[in-house]
Tab-separated table of C-alpha atoms in Angstrom:
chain	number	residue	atom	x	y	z
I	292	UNK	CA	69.324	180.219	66.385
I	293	UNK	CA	73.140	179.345	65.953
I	294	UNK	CA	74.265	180.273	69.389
I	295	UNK	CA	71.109	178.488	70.942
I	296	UNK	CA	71.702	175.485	68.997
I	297	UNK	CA	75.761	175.738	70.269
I	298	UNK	CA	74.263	176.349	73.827
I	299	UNK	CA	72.336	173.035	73.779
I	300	UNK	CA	75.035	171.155	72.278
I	301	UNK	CA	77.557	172.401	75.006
I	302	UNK	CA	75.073	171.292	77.390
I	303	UNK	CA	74.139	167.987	76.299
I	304	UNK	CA	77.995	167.036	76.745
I	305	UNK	CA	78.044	168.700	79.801
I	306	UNK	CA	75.294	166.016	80.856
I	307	UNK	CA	76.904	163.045	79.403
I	308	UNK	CA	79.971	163.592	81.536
I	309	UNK	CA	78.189	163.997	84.616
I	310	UNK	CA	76.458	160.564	84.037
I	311	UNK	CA	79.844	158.554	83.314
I	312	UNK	CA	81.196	160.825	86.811
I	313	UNK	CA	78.768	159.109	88.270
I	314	UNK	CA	79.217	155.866	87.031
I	315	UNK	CA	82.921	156.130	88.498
I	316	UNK	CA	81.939	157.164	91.267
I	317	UNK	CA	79.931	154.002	92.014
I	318	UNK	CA	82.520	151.820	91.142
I	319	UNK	CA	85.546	154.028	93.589
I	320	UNK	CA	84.815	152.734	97.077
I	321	UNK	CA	86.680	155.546	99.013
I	322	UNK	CA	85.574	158.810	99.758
I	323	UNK	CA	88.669	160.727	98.940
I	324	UNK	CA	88.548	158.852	95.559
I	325	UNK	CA	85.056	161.000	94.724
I	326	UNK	CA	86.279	164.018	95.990
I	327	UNK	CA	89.423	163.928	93.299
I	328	UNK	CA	86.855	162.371	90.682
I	329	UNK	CA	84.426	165.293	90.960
I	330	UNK	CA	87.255	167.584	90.787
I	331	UNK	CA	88.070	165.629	87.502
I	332	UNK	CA	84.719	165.856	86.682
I	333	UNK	CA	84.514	169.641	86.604
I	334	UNK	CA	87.605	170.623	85.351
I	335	UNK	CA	86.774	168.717	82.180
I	336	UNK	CA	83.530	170.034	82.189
I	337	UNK	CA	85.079	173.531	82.067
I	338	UNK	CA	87.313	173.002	79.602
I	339	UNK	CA	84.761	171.885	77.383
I	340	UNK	CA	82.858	175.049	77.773
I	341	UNK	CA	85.797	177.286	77.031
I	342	UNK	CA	86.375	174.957	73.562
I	343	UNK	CA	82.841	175.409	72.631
I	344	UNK	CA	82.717	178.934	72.895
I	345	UNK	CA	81.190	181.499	70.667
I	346	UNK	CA	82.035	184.749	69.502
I	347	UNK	CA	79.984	187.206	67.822
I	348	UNK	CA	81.508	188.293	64.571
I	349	UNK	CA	82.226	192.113	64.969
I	350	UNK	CA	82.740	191.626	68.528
I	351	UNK	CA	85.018	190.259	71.005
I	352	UNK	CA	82.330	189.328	72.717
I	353	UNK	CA	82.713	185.087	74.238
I	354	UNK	CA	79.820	183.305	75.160
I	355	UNK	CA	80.223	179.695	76.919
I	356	UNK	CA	78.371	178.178	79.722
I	357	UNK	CA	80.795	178.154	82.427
I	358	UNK	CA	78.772	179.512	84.899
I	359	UNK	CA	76.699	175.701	84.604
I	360	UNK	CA	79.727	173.863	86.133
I	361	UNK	CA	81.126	176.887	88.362
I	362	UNK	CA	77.947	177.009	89.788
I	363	UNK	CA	76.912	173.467	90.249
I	364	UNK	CA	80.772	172.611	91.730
I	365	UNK	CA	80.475	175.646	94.161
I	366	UNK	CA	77.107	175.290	96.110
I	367	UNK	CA	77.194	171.516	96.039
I	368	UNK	CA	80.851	170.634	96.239
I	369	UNK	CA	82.344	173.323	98.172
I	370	UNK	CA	85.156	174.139	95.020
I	371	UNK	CA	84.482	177.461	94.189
I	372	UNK	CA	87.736	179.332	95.168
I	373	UNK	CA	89.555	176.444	93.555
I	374	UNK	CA	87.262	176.707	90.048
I	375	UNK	CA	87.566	180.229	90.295
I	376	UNK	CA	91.299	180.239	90.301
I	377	UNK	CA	90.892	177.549	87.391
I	378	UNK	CA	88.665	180.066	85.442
I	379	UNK	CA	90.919	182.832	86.088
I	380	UNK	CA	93.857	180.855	85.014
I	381	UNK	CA	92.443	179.721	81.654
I	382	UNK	CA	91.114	182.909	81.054
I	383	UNK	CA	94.768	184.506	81.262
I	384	UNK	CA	96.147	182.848	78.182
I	385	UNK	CA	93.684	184.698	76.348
I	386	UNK	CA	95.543	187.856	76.986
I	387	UNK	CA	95.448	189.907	80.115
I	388	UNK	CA	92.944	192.675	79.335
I	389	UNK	CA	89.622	194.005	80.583
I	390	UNK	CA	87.745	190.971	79.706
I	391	UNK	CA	90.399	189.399	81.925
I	392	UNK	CA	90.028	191.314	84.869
I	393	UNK	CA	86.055	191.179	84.562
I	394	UNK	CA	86.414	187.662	84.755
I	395	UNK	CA	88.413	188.366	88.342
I	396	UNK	CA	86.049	190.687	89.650
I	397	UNK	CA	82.969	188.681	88.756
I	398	UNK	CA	83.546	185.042	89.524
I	399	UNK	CA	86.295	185.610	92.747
I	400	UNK	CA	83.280	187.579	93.853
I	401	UNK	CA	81.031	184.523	93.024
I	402	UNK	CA	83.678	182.068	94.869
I	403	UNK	CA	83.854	183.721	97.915
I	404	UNK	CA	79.735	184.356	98.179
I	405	UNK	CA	78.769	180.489	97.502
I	406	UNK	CA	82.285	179.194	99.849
I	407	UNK	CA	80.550	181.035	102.665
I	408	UNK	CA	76.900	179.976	101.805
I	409	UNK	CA	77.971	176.083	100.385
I	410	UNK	CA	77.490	174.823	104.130
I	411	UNK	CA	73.833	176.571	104.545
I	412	UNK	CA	72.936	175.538	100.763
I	413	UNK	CA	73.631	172.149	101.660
I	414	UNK	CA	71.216	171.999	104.988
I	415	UNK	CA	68.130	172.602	102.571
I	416	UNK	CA	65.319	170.580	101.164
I	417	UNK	CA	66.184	168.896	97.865
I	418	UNK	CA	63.509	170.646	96.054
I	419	UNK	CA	65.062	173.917	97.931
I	420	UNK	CA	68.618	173.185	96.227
I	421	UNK	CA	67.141	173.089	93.014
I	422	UNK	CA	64.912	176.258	93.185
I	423	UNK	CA	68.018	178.168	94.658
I	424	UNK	CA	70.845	176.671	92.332
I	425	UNK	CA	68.515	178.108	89.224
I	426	UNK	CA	67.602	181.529	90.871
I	427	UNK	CA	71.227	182.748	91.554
I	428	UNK	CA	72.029	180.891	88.088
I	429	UNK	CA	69.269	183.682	86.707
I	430	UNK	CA	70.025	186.783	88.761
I	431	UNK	CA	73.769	186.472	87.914
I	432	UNK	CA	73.108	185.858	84.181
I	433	UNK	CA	70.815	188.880	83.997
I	434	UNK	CA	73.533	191.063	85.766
I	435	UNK	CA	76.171	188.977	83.249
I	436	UNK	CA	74.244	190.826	80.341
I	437	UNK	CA	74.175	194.129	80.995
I	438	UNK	CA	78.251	194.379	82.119
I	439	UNK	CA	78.851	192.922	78.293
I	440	UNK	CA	76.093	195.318	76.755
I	441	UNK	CA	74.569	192.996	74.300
I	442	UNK	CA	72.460	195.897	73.284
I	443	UNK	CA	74.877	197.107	71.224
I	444	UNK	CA	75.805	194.190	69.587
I	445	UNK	CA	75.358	193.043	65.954
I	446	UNK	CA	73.687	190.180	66.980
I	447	UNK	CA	70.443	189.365	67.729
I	448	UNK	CA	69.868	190.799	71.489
I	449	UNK	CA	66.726	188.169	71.942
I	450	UNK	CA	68.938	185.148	70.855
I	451	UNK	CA	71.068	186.510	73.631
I	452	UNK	CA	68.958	187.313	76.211
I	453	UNK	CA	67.083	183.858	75.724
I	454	UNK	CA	70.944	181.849	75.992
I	455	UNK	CA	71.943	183.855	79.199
I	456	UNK	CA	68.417	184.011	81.000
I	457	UNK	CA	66.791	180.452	79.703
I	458	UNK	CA	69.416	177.899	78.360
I	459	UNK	CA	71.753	178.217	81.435
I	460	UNK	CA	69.300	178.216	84.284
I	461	UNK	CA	67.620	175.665	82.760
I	462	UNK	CA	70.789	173.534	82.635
I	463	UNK	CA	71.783	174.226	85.976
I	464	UNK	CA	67.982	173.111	86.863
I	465	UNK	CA	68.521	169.935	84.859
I	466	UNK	CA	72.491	168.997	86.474
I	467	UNK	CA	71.066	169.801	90.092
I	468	UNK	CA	67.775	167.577	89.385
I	469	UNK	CA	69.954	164.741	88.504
I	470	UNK	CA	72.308	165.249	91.259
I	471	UNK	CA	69.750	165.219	93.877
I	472	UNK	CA	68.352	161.961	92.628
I	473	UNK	CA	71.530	160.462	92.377
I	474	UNK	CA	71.795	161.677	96.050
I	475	UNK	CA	68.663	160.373	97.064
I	476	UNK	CA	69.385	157.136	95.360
I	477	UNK	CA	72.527	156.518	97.619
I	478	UNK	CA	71.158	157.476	100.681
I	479	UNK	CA	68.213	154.668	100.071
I	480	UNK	CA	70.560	152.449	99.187
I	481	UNK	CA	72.670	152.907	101.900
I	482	UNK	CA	69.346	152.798	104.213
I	483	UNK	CA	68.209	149.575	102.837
I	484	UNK	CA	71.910	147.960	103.177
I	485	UNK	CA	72.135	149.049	106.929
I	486	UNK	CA	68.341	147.550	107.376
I	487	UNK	CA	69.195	144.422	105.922
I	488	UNK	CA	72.412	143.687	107.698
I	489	UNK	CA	70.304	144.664	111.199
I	490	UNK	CA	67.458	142.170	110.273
I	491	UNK	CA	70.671	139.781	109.033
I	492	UNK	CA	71.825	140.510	112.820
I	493	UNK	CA	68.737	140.524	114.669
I	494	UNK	CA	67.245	136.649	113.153
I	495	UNK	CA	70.676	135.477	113.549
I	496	UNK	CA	70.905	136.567	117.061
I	497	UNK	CA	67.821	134.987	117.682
I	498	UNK	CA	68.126	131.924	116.294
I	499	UNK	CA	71.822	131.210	118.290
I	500	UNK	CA	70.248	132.176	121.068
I	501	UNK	CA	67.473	130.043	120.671
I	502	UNK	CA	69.712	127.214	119.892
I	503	UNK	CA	71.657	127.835	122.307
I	504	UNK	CA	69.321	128.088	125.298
I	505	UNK	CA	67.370	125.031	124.343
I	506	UNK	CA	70.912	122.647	125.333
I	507	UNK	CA	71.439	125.165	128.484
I	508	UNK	CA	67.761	124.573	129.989
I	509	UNK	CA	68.286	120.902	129.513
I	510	UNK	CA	71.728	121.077	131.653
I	511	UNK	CA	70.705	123.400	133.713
I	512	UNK	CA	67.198	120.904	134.760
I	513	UNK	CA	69.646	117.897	134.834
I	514	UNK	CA	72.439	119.829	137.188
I	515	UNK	CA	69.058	120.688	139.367
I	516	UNK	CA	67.684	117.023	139.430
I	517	UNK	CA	71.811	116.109	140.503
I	518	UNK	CA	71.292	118.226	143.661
I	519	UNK	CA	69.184	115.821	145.177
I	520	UNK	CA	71.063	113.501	147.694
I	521	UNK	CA	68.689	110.447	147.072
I	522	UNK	CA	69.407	110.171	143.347
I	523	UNK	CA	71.085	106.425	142.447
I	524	UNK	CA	74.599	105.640	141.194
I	525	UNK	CA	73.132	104.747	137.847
I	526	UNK	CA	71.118	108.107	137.063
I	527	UNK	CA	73.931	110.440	138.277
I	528	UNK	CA	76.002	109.086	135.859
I	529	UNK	CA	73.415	109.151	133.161
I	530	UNK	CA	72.322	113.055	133.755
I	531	UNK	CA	75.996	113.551	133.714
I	532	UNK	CA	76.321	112.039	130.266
I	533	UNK	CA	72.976	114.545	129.582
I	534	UNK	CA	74.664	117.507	130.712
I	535	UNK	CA	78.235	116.435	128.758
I	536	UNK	CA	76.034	116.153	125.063
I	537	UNK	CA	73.853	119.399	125.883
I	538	UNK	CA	76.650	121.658	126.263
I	539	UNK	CA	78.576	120.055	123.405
I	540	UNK	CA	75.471	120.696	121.485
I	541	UNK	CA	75.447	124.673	122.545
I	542	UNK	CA	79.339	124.512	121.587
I	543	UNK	CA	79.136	123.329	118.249
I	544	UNK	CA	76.480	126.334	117.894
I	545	UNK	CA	79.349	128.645	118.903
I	546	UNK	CA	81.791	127.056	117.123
I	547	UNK	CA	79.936	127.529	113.702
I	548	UNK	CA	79.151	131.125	114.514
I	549	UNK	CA	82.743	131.753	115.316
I	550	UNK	CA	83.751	129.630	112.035
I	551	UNK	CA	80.977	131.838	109.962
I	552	UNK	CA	82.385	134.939	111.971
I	553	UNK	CA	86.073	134.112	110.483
I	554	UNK	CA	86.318	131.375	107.804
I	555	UNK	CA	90.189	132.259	106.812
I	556	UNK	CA	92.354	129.296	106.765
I	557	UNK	CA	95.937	130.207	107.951
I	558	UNK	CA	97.137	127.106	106.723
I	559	UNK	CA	96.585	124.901	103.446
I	560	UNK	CA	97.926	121.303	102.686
I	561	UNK	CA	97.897	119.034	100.319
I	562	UNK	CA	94.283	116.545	100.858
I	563	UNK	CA	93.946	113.595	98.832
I	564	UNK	CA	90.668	113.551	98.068
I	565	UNK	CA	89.614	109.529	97.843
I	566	UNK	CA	90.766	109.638	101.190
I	567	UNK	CA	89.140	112.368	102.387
I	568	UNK	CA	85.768	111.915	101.183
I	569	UNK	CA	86.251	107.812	102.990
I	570	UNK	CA	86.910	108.783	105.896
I	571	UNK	CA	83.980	111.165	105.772
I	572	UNK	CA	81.571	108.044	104.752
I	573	UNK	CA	82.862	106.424	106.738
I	574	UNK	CA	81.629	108.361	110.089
I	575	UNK	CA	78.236	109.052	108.411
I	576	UNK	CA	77.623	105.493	107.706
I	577	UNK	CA	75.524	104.814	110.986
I	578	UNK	CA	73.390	107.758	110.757
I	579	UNK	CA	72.642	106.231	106.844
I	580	UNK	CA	71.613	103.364	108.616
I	581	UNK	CA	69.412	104.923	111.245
I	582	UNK	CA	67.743	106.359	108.252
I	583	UNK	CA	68.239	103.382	105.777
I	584	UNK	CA	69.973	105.050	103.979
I	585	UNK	CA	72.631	103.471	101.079
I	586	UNK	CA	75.837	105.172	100.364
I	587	UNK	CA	77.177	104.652	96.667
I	588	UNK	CA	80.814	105.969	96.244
I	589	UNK	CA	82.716	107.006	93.356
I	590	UNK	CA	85.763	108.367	93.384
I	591	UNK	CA	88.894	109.265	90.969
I	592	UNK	CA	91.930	108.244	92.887
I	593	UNK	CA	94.704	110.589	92.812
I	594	UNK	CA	93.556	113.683	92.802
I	595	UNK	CA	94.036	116.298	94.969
I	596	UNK	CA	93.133	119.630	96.371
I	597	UNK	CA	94.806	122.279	98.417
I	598	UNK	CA	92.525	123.333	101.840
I	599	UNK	CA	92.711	122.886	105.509
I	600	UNK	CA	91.794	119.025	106.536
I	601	UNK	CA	89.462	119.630	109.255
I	602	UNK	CA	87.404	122.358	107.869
I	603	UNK	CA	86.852	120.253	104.720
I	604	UNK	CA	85.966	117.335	106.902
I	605	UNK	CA	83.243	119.437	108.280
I	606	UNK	CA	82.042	121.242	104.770
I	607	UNK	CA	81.732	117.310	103.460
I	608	UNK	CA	80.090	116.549	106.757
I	609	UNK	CA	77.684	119.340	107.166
I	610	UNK	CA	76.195	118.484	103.560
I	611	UNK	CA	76.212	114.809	103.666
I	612	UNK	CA	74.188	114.715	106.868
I	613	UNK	CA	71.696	117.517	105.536
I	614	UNK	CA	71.415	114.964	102.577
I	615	UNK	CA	70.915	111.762	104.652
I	616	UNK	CA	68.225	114.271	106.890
I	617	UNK	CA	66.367	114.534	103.550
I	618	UNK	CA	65.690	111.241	103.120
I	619	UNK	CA	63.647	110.053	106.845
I	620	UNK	CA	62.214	107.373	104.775
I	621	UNK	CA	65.352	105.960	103.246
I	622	UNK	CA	66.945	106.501	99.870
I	623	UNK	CA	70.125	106.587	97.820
I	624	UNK	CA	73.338	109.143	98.753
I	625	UNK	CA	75.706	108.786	95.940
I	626	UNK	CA	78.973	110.921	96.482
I	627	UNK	CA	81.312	110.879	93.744
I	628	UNK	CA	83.674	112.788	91.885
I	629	UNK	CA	84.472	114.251	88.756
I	630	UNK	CA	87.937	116.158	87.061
I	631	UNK	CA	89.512	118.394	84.423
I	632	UNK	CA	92.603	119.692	83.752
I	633	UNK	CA	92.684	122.396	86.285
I	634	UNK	CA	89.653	121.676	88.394
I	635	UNK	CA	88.563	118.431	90.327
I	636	UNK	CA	84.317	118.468	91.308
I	637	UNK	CA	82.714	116.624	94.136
I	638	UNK	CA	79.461	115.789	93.465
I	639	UNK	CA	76.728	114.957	96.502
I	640	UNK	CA	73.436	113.794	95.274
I	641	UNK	CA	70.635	112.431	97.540
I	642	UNK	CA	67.060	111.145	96.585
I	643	UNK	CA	65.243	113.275	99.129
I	644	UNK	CA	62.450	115.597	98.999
I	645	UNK	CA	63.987	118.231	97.290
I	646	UNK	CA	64.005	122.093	97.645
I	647	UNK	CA	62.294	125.099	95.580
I	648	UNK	CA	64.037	127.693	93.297
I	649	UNK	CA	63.579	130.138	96.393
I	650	UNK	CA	65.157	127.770	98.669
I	651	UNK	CA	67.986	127.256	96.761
I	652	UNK	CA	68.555	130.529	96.139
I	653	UNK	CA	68.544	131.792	99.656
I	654	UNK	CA	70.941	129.114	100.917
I	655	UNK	CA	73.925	130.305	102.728
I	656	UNK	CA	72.099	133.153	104.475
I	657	UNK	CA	72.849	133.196	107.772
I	658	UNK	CA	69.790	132.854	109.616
I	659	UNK	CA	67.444	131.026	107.322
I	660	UNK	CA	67.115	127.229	107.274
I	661	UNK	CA	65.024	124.496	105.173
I	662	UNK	CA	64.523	122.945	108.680
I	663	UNK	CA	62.602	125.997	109.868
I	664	UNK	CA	62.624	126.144	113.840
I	665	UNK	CA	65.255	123.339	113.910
I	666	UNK	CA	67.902	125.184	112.255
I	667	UNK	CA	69.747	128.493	112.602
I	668	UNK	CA	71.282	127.935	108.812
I	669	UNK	CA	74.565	128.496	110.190
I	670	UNK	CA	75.356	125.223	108.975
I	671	UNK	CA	75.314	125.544	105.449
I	672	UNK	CA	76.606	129.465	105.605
I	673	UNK	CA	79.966	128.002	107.006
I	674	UNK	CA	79.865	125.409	104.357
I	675	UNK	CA	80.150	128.745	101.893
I	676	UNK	CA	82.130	130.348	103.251
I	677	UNK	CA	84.973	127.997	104.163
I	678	UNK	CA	84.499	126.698	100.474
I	679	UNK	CA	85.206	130.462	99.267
I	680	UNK	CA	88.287	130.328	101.472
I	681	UNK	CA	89.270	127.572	99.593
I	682	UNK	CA	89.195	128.882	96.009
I	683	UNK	CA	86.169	127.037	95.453
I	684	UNK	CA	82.292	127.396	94.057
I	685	UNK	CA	79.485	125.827	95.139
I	686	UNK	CA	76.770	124.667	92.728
I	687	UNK	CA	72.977	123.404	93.783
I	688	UNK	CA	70.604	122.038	91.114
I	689	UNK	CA	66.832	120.546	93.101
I	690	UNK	CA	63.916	119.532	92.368
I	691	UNK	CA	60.753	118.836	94.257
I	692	UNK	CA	60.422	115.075	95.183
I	693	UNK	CA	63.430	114.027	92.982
I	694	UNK	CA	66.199	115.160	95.437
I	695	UNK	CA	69.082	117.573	95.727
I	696	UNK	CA	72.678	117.636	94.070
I	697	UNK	CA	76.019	119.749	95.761
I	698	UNK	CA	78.397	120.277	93.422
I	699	UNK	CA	82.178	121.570	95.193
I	700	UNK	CA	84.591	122.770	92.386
I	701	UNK	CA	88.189	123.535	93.700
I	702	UNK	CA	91.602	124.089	91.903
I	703	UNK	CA	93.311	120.390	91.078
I	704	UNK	CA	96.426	119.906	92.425
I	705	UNK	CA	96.994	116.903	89.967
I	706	UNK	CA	95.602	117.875	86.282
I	707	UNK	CA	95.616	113.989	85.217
I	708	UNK	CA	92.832	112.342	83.878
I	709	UNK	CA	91.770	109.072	85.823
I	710	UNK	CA	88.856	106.653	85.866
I	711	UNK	CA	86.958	106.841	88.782
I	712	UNK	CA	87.259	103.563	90.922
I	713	UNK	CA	83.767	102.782	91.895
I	714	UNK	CA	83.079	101.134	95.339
I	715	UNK	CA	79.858	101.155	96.049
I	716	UNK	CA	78.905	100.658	100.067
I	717	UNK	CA	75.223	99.191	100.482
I	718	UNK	CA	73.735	98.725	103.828
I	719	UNK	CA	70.502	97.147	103.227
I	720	UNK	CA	68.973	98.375	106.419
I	721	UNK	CA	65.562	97.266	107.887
I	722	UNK	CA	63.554	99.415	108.603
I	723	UNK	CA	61.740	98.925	112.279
């Protein structure tokens, strides 16, 4: 039982480096990088199997489980001249003899037979490969036995028989199994990835071109109805004004696709952030009022971040009217702002209805909105991603019926600790 016991050893090892192969595999993202890590892969794998050899005492007689890796590298990989020339190499520093020349005869033979057949091998079923990869792993074992003549060893012949015609076929059997489920594995992976980024591609085709067409058909009405030679002075310049919002409407849906599309900044500068985040409230303060809304401020002068003004304008923008959206029946915004020695948080909280733990989760997808027909999402992706181009993380804590809270966190260009300077901004607005 001693050289079945070595056997099983040799190949549990011979397993264990296959599965952390694999796990460098996954994390190498080029395909010449798996090539040379296979190749890695194998070589070690063969050098184990020459240290755990094991020679009969009276003998000089070798057993090892090369064949496992020579096999599995050949018909899968395409290596076999190049791991027979590795064999053969190894196998010299033992001394150039006949065991040595055997070892020529019988595995360049092997190397050439499954280089020529590695293409067809690799065009079968996966439940072909394995079948295949154990038969020639048997029929070359059995002929393996009776060129050493274990009958006339001083060993037991059935310990033998049952290493060479059991222990290795089953290991190839087990190494190609894995490998073809590891195969299978990447290839749905790969198929789900390249579904989801069509679906990604198909609803956000749809939606801009929903949103897009919906401003168009309005122009496109209004330029009709400004073909008629009896319209008045007064409604020629009002479809005009029509037509001038509609297409600025169907721009703006371009423009945040194309900002979505590519949100580097090329430039960054300085922003003092009480400033910013004013002038911001400062534009938003009549749609709070349409939607009696109050603004409550509070910022921490001084500090600053590094971004791109106008891109920031519209992050701050894009979220604060989303906020004031939320809240049709009135309500608090409260935008304020909070530091630490390296970072500087903006925090934008409104008293709205509120979004699930699915919601929240899914924001910044491209094509899905909490608005559902009304909005392509597009919005709130560019928000993500131009905060990402900014060094920065986005954090969103809701709740149903008790509101939503933003939370911006960029690098602070001024690590100084400052009380916040409260000025709160109340509109109390009555409601018609």
């Amino acid at each position: 039982m001693e050289l079945t016991v070595h056997f099983f050893f040799n190949l549990s090892l011979l397993i264990v480096i296959l599965f952390f192969g694999v796990l460098w595999a996954e994390k190498s993202k080029r395909f010449w990088s798996h090539q040379a890590i296979f190749i890695i892969l194998l070589i070690i794998s063969l050098m184990l199997c020459f240290i755990f050899t094991y020679r009969i005492e009276g003998s000089n007689v070798v057993f090892d489980l090369r064949k496992i890796p020579f096999i599995v590298g050949s018909l899968y990989m395409g290596f076999g001249p190049f791991l027979a020339a590795f064999i053969m190499l190894v196998r010299g520093f033992f001394g150039i003899d006949y065991g040595f020349w055997m070892t020529v005869l019988y595995y360049g033979g092997l190397a050439i037979l499954f280089w020529r057949i590695s293409s067809w091998f690799l065009k079968q079923s996966p439940k072909q490969r394995v079948l295949f990869s154990v038969g020639v792993t048997f029929l070359f074992s059995f002929a393996q036995t009776f060129t050493m003549g274990i009958w006339h060893l001083p060993h037991s012949s059935t310990e033998v028989w049952f290493a060479y015609l059991v222990i290795q076929p089953i290991g190839v059997g087990i190494i190609s199994y894995i490998i073809e489920e590891i195969i299978m594995t990447i290839q749905l992976r790969q198929r789900t990835m390249k579904s989801k980024r069509l679906e990604a591609v198909e609803r956000m085709g749809a939606a801009i071109s929903h949103e897009i067409r919906n401003p168009l058909t309005a122009a496109i009405g209004f330029v009709q109805l400004l073909q008629n030679d009896s319209i008045s002075k007064e409604n020629y310049t009002q479809y005009l004004s029509i037509i001038k919002n509609e297409l600025k409407s169907a721009e703006r849906v371009i423009q945040d696709y194309l900002n979505f599309s590519n949100p580097e900044i090329k430039s960054m500068e300085p922003l003092l952030l009480q400033e910013e985040l004013e002038q911001v409230v400062q534009l938003l303060q009549p749609l709070a009022k349409r939607n009696s809304v109050k603004i409550v401020s509070m910022f921490s002068p001084g500090e600053e971040i590094e971004g791109d003004k106008q891109k920031f304008h519209q992050c701050l923008v894009n979220i604060m009217k989303n906020a004031i959206e939320a809240m049709p029946k009135g309500g608090i915004l409260t935008v304020e702002t909070e530091s630490t020695q390296t970072t500087v948080s903006i925090l934008i909280k409104d008293t709205g209805s509120g979004m699930t733990l699915e919601q929240v989760t899914r924001l910044g997808e491209p094509y899905y909105s909490t608005k559902g027909s009304k909005g392509t999402g597009l919005g709130i992706t560019v928000v993500y991603s131009i905060v990402r181009a900014m060094n920065g993380t986005i954090h969103v804590e809701s709740k149903i019926g008790e509101g939503t809270t933003f939370k911006f966190t960029f690098p602070s260009l001024t690590p100084i600790f400052l009380e916040p300077e409260i000025q709160e901004t109340e509109k109390e607005l009555v409601m018609s």
